Short mmCIF file of C-alpha atoms in Angstrom, two decimals:
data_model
loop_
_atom_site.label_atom_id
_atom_site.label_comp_id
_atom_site.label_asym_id
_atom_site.label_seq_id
_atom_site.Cartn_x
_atom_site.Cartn_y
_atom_site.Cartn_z
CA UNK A 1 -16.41 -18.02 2.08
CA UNK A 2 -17.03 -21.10 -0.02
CA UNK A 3 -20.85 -21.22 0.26
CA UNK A 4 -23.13 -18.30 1.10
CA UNK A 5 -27.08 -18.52 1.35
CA UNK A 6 -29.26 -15.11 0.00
CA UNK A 7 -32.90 -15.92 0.71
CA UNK A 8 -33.97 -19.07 -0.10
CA UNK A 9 -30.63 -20.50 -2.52
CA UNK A 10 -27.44 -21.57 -1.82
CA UNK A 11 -24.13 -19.96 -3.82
CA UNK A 12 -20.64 -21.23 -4.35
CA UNK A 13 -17.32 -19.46 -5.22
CA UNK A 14 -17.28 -18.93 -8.34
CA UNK A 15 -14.59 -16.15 -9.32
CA UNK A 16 -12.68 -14.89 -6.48
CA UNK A 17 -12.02 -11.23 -5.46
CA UNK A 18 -8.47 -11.24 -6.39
CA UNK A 19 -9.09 -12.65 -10.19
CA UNK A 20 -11.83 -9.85 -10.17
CA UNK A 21 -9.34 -6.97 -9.44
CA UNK A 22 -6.80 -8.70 -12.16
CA UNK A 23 -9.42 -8.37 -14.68
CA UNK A 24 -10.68 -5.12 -14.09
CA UNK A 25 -7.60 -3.57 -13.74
CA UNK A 26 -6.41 -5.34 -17.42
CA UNK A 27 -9.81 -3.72 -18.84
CA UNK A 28 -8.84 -0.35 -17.24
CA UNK A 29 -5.15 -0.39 -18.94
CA UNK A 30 -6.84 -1.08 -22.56
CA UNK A 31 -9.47 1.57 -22.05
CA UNK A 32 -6.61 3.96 -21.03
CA UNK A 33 -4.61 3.10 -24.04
CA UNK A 34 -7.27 3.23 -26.53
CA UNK A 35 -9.14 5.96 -25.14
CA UNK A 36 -5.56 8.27 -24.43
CA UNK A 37 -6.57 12.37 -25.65
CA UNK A 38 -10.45 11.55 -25.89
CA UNK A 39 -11.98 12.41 -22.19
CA UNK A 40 -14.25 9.70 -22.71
CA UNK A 41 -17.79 10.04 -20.68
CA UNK A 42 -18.65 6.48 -18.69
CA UNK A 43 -21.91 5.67 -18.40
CA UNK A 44 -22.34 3.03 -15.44
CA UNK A 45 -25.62 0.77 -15.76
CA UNK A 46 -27.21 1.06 -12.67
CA UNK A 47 -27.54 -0.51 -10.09
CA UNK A 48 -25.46 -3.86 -11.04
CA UNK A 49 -22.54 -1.70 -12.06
CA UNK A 50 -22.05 0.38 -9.35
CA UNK A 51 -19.14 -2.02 -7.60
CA UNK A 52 -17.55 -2.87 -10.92
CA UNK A 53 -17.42 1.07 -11.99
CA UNK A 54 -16.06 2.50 -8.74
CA UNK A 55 -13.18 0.16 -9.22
CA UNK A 56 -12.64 0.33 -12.57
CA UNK A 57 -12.77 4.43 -12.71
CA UNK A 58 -10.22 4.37 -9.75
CA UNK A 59 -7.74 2.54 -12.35
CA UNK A 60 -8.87 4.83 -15.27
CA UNK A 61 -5.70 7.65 -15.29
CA UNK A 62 -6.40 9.70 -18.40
CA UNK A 63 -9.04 12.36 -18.23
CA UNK A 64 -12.68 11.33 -17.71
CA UNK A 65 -16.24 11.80 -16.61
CA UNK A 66 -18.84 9.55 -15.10
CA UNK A 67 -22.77 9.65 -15.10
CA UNK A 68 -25.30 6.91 -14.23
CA UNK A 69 -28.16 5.55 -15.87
CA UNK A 70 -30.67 2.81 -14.79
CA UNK A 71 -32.57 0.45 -16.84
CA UNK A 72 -34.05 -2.52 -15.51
CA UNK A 73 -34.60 -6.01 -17.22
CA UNK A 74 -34.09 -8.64 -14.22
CA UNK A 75 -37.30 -9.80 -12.07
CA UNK A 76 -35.73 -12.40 -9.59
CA UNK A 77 -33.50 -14.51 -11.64
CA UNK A 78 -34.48 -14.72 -14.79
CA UNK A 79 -34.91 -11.78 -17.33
CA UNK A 80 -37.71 -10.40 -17.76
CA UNK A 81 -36.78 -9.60 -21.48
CA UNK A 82 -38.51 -6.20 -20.99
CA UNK A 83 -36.16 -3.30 -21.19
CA UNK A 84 -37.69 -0.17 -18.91
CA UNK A 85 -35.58 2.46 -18.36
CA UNK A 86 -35.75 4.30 -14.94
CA UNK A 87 -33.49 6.94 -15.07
CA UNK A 88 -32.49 8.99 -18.02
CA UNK A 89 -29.23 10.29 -19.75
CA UNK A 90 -28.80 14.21 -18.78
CA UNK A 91 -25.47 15.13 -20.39
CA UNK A 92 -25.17 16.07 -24.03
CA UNK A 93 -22.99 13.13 -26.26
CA UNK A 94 -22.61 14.82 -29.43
CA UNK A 95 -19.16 14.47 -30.25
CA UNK A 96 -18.63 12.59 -27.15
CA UNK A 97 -16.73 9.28 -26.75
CA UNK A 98 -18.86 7.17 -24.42
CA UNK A 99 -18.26 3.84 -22.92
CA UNK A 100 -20.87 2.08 -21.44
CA UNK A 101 -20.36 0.54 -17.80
CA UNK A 102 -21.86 -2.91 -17.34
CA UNK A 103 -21.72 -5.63 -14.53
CA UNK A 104 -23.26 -8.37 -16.92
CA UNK A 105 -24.47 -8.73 -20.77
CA UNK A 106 -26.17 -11.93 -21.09
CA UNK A 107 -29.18 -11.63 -23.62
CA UNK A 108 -27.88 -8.35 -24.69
CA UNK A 109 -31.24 -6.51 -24.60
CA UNK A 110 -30.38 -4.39 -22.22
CA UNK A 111 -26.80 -3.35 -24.10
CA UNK A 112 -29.09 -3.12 -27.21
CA UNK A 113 -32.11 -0.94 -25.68
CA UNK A 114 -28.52 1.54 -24.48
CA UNK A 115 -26.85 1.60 -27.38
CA UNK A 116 -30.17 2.35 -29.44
CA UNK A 117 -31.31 5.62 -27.14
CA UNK A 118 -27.47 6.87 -27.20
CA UNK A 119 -26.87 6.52 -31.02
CA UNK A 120 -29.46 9.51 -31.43
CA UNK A 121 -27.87 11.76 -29.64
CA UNK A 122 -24.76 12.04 -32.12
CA UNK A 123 -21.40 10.66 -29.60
CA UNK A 124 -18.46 10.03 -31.47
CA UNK A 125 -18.40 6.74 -30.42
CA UNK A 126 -20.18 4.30 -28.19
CA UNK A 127 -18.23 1.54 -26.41
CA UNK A 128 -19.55 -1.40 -23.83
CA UNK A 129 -17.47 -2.14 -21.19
CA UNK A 130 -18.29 -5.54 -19.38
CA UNK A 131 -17.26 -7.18 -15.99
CA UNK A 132 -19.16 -10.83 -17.35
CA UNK A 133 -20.19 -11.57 -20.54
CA UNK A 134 -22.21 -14.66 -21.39
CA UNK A 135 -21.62 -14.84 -25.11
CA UNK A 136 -23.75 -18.36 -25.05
CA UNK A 137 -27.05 -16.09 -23.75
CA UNK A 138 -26.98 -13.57 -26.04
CA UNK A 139 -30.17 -13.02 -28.42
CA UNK A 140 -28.98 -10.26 -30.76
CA UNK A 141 -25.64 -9.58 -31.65
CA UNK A 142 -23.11 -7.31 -30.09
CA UNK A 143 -19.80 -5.98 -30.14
CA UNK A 144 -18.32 -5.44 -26.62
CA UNK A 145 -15.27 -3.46 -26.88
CA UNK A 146 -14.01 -4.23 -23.26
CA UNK A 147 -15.58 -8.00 -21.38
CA UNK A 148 -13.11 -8.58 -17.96
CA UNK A 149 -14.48 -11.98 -18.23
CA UNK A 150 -16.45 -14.26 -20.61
CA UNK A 151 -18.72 -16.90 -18.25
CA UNK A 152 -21.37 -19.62 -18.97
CA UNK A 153 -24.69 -19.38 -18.80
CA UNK A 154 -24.82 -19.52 -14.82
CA UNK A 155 -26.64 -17.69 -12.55
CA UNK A 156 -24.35 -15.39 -10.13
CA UNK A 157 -24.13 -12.67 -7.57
CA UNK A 158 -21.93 -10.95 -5.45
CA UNK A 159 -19.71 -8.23 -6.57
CA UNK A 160 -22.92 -5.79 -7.28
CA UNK A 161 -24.76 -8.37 -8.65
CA UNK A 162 -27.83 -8.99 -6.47
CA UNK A 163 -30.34 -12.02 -6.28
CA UNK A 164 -33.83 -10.14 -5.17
CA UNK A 165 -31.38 -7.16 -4.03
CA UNK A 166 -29.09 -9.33 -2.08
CA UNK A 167 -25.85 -9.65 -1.91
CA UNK A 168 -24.51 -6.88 -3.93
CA UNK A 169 -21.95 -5.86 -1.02
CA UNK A 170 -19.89 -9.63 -1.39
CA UNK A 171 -16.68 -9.22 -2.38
CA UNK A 172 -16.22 -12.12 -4.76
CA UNK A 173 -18.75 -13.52 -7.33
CA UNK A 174 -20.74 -16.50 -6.55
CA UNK A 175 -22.85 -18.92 -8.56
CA UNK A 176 -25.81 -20.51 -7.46
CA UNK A 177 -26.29 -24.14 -6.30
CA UNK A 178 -28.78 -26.11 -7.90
#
């Protein structure tokens, strides 16, 4: 579909299912390489990430574990700016290479608010793994080890991304119309 309408907007293609899997399976061969011996624990952001981590942990082929977490930020379309988080981390890090999951950084208050609560419970490391990054939207600054793709400021959905929980189940990633 070129053109889809959620609610009251009107999206158009933006990046196409098949660039998506090229990109997430490119992220998935790095992570593999750099992360080879170090059963690295991913922590998927929910609920955004939950498309973009299935996927990208079915391309993962060294050892692993997965656990979710949910912090919210988003009201509509616009962030709030206001980090809360919903659901907490249960497992124990220390010593632990995690890698965050993430459908989208784009202020980077979110990644922040993640990376803060994890560095105090002593991982080895703490990577972010990205499907979008929107380097020209970030507020403080960041290092994202693993970004499938860098986009402009736009706003999108589709591919887990939702517009007032919409349209999380498209297949491709759509931007919306003004």
């Amino acid at each position: 579909m070129s053109e889809v309408k959620i609610k009251d907007k009107t999206f158009r293609l933006f990046i196409s299912e098949a660039e998506i899997k090229e990109r997430v399976k490119a992220v998935a061969e790095r992570i593999n390489r750099d992360m080879e011996g170090k059963n690295p624990l991913f922590l998927a952001v929910l609920n955004g990430s939950f498309v973009f981590a299935a996927d990208l942990m079915r391309l993962i082929t060294i050892p692993c574990e997965i656990s979710f977490v949910k912090l919210a930020s988003y009201a509509g379309i616009t962030s709030t700016g206001k980090v809360t988080e919903v659901i907490g981390i249960n497992e124990d890090l220390s010593g632990r290479h995690v890698i965050i999951v993430e459908d989208i950084v784009d202020t980077g208050l979110t990644m922040q608010r993640m990376i803060e609560t994890l560095g105090t419970r002593q991982p080895a490391s703490v990577s972010v793994c990205t499907l979008l990054l929107k380097p020209d939207k970030l507020k403080v600054e960041l290092n994202i080890d693993y970004a499938a793709m860098e986009i402009p400021n736009e706003f999108i959905v589709g591919y887990g991304l939702d517009y007032d929980q919409q349209g999380r189940n498209l297949p491709d990633i759509y931007t919306v119309v003004e």
